[in-house]
PDB file of C-alpha atoms and ligand atoms in Angstrom:
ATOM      1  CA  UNK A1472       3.705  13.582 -14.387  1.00 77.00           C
ATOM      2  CA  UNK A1473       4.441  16.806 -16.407  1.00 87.00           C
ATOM      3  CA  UNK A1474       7.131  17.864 -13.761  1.00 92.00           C
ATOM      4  CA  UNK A1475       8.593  14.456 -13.447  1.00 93.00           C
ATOM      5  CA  UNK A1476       9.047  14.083 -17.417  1.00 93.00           C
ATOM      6  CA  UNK A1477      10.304  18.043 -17.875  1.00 93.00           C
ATOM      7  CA  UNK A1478      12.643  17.109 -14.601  1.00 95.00           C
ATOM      8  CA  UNK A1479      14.246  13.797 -16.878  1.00 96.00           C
ATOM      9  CA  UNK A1480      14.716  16.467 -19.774  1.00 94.00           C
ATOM     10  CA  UNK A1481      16.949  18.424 -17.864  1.00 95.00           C
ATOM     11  CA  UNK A1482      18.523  15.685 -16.454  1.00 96.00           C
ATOM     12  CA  UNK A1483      19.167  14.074 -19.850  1.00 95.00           C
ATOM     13  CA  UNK A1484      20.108  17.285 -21.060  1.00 94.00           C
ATOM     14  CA  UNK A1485      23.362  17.904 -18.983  1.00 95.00           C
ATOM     15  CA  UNK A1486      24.449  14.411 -18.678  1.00 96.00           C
ATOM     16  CA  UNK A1487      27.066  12.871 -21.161  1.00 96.00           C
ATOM     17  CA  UNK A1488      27.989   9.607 -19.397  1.00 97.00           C
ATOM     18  CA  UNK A1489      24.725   7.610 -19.001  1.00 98.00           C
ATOM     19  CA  UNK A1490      24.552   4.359 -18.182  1.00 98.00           C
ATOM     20  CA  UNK A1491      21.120   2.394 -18.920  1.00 98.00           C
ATOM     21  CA  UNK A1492      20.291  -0.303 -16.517  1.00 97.00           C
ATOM     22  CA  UNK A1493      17.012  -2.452 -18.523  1.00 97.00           C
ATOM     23  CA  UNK A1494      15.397  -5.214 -16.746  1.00 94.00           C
ATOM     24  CA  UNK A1495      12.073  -7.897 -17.601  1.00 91.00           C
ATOM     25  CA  UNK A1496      10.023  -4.833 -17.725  1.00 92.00           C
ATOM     26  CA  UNK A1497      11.661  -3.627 -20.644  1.00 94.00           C
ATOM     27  CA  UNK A1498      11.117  -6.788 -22.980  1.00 92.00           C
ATOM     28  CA  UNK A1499       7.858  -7.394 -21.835  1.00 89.00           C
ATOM     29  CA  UNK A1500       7.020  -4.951 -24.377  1.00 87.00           C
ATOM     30  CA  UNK A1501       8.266  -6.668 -26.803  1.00 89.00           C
ATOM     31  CA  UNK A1502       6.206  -9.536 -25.988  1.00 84.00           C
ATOM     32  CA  UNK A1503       8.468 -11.059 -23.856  1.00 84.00           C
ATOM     33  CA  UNK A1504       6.910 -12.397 -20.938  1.00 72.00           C
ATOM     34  CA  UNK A1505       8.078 -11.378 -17.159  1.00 67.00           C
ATOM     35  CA  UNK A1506       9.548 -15.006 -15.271  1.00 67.00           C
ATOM     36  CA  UNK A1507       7.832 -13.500 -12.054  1.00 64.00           C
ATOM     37  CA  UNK A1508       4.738 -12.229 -10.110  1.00 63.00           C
ATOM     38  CA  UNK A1509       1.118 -13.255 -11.752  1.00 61.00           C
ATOM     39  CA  UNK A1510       1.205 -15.026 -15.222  1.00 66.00           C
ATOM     40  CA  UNK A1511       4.987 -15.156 -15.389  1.00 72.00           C
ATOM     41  CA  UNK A1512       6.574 -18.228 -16.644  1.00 74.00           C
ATOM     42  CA  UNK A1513       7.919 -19.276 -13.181  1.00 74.00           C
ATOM     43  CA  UNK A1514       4.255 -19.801 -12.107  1.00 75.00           C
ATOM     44  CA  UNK A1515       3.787 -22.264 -14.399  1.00 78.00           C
ATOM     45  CA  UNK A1516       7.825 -24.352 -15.224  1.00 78.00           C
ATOM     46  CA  UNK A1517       8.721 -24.762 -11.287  1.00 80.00           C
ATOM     47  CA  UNK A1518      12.572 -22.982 -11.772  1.00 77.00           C
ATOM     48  CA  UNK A1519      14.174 -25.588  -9.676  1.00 79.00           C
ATOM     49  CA  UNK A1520      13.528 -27.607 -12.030  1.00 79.00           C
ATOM     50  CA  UNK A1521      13.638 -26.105 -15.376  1.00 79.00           C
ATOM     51  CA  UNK A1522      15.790 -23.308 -15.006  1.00 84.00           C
ATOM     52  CA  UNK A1523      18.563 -24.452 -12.573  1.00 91.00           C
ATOM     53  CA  UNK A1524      21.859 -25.591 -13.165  1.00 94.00           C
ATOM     54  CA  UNK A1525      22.237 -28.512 -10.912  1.00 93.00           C
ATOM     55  CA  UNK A1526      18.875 -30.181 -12.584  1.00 92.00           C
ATOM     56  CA  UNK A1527      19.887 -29.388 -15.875  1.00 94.00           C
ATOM     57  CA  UNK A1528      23.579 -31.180 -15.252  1.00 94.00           C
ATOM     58  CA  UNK A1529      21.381 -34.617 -14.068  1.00 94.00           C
ATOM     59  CA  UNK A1530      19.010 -34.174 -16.941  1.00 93.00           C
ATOM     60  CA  UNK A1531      19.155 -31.555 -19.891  1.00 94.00           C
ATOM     61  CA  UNK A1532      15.900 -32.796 -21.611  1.00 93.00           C
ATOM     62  CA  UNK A1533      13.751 -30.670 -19.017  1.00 90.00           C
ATOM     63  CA  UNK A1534      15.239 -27.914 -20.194  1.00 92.00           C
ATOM     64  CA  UNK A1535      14.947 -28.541 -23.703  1.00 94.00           C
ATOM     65  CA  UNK A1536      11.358 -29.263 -23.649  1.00 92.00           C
ATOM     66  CA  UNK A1537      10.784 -25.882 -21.890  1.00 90.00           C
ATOM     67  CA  UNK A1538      13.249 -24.112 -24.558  1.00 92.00           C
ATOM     68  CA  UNK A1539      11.537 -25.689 -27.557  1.00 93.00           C
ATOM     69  CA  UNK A1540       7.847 -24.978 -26.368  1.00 91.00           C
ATOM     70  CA  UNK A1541       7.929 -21.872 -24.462  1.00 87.00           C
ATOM     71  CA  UNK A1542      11.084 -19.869 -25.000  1.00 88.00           C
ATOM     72  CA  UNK A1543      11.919 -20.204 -28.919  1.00 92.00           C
ATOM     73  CA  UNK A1544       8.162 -19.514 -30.467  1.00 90.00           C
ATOM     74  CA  UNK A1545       8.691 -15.790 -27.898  1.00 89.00           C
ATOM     75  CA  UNK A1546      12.307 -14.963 -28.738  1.00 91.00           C
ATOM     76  CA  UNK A1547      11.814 -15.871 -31.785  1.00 92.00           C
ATOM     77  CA  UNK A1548       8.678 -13.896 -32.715  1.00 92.00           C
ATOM     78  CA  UNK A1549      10.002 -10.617 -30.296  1.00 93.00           C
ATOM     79  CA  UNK A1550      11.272  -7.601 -32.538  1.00 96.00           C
ATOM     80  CA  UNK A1551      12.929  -4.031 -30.511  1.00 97.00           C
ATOM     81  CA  UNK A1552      10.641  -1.658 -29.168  1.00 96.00           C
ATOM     82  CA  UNK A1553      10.054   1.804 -29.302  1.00 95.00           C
ATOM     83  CA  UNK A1554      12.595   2.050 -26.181  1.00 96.00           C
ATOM     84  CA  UNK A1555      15.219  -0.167 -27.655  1.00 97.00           C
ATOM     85  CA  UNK A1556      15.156   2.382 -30.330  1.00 97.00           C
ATOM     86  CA  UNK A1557      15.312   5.606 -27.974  1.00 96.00           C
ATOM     87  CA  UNK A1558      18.550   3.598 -26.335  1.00 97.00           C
ATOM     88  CA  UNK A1559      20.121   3.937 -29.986  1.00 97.00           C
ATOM     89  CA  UNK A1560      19.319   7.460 -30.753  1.00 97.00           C
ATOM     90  CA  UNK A1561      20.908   7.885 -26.872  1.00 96.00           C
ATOM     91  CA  UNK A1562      24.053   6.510 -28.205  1.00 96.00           C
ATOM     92  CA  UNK A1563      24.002   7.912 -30.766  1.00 96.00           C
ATOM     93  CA  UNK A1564      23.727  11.645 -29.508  1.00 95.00           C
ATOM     94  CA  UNK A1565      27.115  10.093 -27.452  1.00 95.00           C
ATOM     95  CA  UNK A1566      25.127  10.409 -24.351  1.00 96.00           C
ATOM     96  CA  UNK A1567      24.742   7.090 -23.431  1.00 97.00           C
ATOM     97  CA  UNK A1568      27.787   4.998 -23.551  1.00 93.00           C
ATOM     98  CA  UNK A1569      26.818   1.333 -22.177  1.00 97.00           C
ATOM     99  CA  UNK A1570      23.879  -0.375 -21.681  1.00 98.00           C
ATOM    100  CA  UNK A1571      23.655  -3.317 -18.759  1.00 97.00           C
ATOM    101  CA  UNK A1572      21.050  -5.522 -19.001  1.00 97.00           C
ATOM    102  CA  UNK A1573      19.314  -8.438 -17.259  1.00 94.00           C
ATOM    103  CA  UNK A1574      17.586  -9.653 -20.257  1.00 95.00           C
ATOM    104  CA  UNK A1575      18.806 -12.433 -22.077  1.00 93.00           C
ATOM    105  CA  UNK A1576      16.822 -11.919 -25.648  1.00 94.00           C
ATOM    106  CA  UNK A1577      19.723  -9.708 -27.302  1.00 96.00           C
ATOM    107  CA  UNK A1578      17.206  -7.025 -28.375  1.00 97.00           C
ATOM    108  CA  UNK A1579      19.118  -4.423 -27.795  1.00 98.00           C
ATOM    109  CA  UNK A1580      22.145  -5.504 -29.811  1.00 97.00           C
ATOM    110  CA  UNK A1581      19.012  -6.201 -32.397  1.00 97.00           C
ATOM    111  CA  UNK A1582      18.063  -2.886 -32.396  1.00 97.00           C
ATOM    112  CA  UNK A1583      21.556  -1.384 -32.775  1.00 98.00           C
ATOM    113  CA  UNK A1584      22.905  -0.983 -29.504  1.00 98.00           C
ATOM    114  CA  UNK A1585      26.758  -1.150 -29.485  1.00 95.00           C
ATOM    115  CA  UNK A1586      27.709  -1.391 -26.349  1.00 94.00           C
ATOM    116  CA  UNK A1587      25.571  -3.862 -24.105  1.00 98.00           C
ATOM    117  CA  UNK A1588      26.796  -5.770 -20.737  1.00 97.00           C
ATOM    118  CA  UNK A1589      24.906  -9.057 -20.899  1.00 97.00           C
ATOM    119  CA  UNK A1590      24.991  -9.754 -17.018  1.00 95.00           C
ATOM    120  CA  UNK A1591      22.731 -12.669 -17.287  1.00 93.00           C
ATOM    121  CA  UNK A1592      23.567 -14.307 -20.738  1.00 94.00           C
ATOM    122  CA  UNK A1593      22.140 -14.462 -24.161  1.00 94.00           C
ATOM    123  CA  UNK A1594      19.688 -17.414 -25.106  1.00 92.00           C
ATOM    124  CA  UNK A1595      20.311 -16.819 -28.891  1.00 92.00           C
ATOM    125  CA  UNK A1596      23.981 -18.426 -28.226  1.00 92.00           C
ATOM    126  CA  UNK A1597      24.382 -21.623 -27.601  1.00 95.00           C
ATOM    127  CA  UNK A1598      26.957 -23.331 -26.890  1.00 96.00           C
ATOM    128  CA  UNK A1599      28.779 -26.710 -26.339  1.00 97.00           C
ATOM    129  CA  UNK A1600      29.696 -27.467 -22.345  1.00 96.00           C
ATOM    130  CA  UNK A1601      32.543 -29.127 -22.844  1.00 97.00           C
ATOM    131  CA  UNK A1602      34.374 -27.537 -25.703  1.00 98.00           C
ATOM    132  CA  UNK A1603      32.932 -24.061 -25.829  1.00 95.00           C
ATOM    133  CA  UNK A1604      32.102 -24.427 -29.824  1.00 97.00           C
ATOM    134  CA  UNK A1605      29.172 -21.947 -30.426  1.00 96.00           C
ATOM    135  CA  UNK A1606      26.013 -23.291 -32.259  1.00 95.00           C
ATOM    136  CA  UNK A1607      22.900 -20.762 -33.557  1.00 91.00           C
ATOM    137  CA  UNK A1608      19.970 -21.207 -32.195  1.00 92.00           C
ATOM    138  CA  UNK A1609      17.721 -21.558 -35.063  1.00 92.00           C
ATOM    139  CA  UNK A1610      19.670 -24.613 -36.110  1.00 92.00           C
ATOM    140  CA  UNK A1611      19.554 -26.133 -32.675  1.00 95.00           C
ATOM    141  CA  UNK A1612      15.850 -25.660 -32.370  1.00 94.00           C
ATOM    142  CA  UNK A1613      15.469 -27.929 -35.602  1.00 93.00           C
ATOM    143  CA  UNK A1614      17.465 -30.574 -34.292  1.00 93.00           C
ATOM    144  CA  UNK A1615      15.278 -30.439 -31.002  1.00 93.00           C
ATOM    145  CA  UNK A1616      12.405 -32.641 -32.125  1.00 90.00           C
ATOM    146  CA  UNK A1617      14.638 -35.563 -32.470  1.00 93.00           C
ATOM    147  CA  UNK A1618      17.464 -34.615 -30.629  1.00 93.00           C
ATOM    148  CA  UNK A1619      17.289 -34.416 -26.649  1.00 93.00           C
ATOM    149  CA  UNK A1620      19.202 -33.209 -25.134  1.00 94.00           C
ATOM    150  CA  UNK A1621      21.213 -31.269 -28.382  1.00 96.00           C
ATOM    151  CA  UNK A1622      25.011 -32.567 -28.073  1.00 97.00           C
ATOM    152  CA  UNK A1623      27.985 -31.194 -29.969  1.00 97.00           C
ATOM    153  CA  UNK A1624      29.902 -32.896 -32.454  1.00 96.00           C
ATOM    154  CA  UNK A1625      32.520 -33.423 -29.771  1.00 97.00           C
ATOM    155  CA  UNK A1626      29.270 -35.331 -27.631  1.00 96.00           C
ATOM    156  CA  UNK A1627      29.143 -33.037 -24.740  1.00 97.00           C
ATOM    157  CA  UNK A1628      25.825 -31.511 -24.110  1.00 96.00           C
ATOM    158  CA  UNK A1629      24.745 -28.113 -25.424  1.00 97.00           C
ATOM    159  CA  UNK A1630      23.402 -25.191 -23.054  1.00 95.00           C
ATOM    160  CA  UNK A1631      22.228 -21.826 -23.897  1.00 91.00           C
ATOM    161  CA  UNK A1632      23.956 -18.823 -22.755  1.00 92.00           C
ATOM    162  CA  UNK A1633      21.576 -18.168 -20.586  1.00 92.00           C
ATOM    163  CA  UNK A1634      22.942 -17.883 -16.354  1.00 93.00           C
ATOM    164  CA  UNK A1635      20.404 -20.523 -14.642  1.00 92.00           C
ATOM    165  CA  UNK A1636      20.103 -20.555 -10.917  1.00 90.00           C
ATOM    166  CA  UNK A1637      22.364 -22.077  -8.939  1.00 92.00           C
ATOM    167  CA  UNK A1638      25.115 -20.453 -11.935  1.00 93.00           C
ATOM    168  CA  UNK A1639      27.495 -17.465 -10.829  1.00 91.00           C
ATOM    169  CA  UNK A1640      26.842 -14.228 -13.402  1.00 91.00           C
ATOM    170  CA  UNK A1641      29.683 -14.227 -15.909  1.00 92.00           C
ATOM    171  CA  UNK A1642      32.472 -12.172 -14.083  1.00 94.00           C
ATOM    172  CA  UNK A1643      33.932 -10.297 -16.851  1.00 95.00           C
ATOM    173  CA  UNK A1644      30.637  -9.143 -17.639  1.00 95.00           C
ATOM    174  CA  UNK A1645      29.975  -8.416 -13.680  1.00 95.00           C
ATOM    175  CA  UNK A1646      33.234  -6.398 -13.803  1.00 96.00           C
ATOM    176  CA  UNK A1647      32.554  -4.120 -16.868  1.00 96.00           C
ATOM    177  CA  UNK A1648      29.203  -3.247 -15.464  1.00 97.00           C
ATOM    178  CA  UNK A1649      30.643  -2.355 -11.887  1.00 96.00           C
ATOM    179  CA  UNK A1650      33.236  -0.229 -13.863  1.00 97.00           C
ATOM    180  CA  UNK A1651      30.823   1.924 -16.257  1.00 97.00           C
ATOM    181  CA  UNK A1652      28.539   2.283 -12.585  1.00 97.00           C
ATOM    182  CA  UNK A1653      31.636   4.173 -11.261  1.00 97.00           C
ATOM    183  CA  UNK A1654      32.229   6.101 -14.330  1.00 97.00           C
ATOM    184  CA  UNK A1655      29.060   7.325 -15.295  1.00 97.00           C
ATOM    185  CA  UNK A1656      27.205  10.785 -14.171  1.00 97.00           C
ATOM    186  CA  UNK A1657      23.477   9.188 -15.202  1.00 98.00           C
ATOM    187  CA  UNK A1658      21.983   6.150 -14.220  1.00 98.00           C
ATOM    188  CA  UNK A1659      18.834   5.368 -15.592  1.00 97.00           C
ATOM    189  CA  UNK A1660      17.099   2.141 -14.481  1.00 97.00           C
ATOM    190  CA  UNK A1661      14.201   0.722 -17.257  1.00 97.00           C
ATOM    191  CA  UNK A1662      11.777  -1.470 -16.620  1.00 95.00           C
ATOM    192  CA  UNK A1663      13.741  -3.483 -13.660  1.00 94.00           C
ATOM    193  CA  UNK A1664      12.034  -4.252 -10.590  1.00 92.00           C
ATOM    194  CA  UNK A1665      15.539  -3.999  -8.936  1.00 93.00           C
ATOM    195  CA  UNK A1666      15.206  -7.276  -6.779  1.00 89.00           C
ATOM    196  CA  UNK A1667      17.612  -9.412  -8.432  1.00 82.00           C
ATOM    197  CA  UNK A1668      21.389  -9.755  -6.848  1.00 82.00           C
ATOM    198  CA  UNK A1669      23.790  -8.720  -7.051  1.00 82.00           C
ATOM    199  CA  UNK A1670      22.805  -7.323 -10.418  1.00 82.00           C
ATOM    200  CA  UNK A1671      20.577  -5.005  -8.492  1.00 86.00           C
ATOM    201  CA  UNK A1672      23.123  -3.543  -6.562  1.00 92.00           C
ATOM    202  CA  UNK A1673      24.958  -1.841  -9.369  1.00 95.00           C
ATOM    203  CA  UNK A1674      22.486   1.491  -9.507  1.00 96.00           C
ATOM    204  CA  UNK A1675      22.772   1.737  -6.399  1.00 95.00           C
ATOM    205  CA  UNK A1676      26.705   1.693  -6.832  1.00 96.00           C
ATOM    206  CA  UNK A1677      26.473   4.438  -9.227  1.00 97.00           C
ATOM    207  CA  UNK A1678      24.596   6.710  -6.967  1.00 96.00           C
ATOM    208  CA  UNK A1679      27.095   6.119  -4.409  1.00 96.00           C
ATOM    209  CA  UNK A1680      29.740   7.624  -6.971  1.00 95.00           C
ATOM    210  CA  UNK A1681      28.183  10.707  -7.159  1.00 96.00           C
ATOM    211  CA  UNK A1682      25.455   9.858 -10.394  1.00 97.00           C
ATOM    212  CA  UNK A1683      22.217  11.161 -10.972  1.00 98.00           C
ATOM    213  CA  UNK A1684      19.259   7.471  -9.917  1.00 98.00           C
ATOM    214  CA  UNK A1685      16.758   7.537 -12.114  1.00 98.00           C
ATOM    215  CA  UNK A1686      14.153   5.068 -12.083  1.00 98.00           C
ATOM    216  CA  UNK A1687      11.496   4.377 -14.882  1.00 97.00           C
ATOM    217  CA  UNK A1688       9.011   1.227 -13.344  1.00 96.00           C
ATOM    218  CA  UNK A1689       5.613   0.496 -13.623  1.00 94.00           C
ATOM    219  CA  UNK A1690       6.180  -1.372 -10.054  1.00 93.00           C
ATOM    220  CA  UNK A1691       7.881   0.636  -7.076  1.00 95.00           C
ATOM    221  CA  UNK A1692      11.233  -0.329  -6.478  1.00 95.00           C
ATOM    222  CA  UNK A1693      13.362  -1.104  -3.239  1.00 95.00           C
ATOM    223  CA  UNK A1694      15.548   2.033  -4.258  1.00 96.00           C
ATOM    224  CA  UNK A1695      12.604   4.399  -4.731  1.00 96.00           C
ATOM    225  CA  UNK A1696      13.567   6.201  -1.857  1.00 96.00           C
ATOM    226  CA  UNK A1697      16.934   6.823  -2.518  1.00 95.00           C
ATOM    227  CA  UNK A1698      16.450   7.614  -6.340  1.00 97.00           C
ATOM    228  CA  UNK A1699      16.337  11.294  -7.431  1.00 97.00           C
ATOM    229  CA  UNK A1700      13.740  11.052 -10.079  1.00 97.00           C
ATOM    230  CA  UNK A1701      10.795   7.778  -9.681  1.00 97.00           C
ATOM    231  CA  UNK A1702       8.885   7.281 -12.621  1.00 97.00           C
ATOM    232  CA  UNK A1703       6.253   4.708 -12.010  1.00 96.00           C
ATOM    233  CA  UNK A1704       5.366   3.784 -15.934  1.00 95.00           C
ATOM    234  CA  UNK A1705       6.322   2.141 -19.036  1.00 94.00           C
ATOM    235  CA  UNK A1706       9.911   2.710 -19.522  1.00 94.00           C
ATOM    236  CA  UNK A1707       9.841   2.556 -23.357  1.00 92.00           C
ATOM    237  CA  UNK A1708       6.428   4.657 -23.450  1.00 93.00           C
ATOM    238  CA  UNK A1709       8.014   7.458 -21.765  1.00 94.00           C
ATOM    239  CA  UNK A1710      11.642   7.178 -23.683  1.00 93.00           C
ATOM    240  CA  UNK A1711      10.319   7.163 -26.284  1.00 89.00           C
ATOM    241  CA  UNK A1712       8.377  10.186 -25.605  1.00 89.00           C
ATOM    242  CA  UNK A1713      11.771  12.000 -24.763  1.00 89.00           C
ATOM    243  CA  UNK A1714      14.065  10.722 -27.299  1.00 87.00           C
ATOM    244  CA  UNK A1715      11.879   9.031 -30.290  1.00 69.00           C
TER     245      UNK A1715
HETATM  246 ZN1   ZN B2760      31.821 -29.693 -27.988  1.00 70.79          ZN
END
């Protein structure tokens, strides 16, 4: 382990364009709970039905019910970690010059994070289907016990900015985040089991430009092999240990 971290050093040391690719892994320290594998939410809310966009177009209130009892009390409660943290001192050393993320709890903007690609949404905005008007959650999560689905004051139904299944990822965000993976010299993949398309396909897009893989996971990823540096533990743990 003492080679592998003193290996990242150098690495981090003579790159100036690093990209940070953060995935469920990441959040879960901040007592955000992984959707997959043992435990995860998905095990118990079947996704077809509560997290899929065709469903929630016949009925909302599914959704809603999930939103109010399981996803507000953790979003709400879940403060930046030590590695959110390490991301901002990145940045701010002018290292690290966008963050891409597949987590939807806005943490990193929390923290202080400028620059974050949101490739799956944000579940703190909300926001009206058929007009687009913006609403915050904490105000919609009132209105929840006696409102459900939440409608606009236009009537259409509300959604959170979340990308369910069955949704295409947002494609300006899908475009910046293809962009920064050509441009950058460091790609550094935290906490993101890598198995989620096509989002998983941009470190392996950067590689293919010529930057440096590397890949903090407690889990083995399917790009292990062609990564130059494989960390298998806690991404924040050991950011935090670099850059904290
Ligand atoms: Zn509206």
């Amino acid at each position: 382990m003492g080679e592998k971290i003193s290996n990242l050093k150098k690495i981090l040391s003579t790159s100036n364009q690093i990209i940070a690719f953060t995935g469920a892994g990441f959040s879960a320290e901040s007592g955000i709970s992984t959707f997959r594998g043992a435990g995860g939410l998905w095990s118990k809310y079947d996704p077809s039905i509560y997290a899929n966009i065709n469903y929630f177009n016949q009925d909302p209130t599914y959704y809603w019910n999930f939103f109010k009892d399981e996803r507000y009390p953790v979003i709400k409660k879940a403060k930046p970690n030590d590695g959110h943290y390490a991301l901002v001192k990145l940045e701010k050393q002018g290292k690290l010059y966008r963050i891409i993320t597949q987590n939807i709890d806005g943490l990193h903007q929390i923290a202080g994070s400028s620059d974050v690609i949101e490739l799956h949404g944000n579940t703190r905005k909300i926001f009206c289907m058929s007009c687009d008007k913006t609403y915050s959650i904490d105000d919609i999560y009132k209105r929840l016990k006696y409102e459900l689905p939440p409608r606009c004051s236009c009537g259409g139904v509300l959604k959170p900015g979340t990308v369910l299944f069955g949704e295409p990822l947002p494609q300006y965000a899908l475009d910046m985040a293809m962009l920064a993976a050509q441009n950058c010299d460091m790609c550094l993949v935290l906490g993101s089991s890598l198995v989620v398309y096509p989002a998983a396909s941009i470190p392996r897009i950067a590689q293919k430009k010529g930057a440096v893989l590397v890949i903090i996971n407690i889990d083995p990823t399917p790009l292990d092999d062609i990564a130059n540096l494989v960390i298998h533990e806690s991404a924040s743990k050991i950011l935090s240990r670099l850059i904290g």
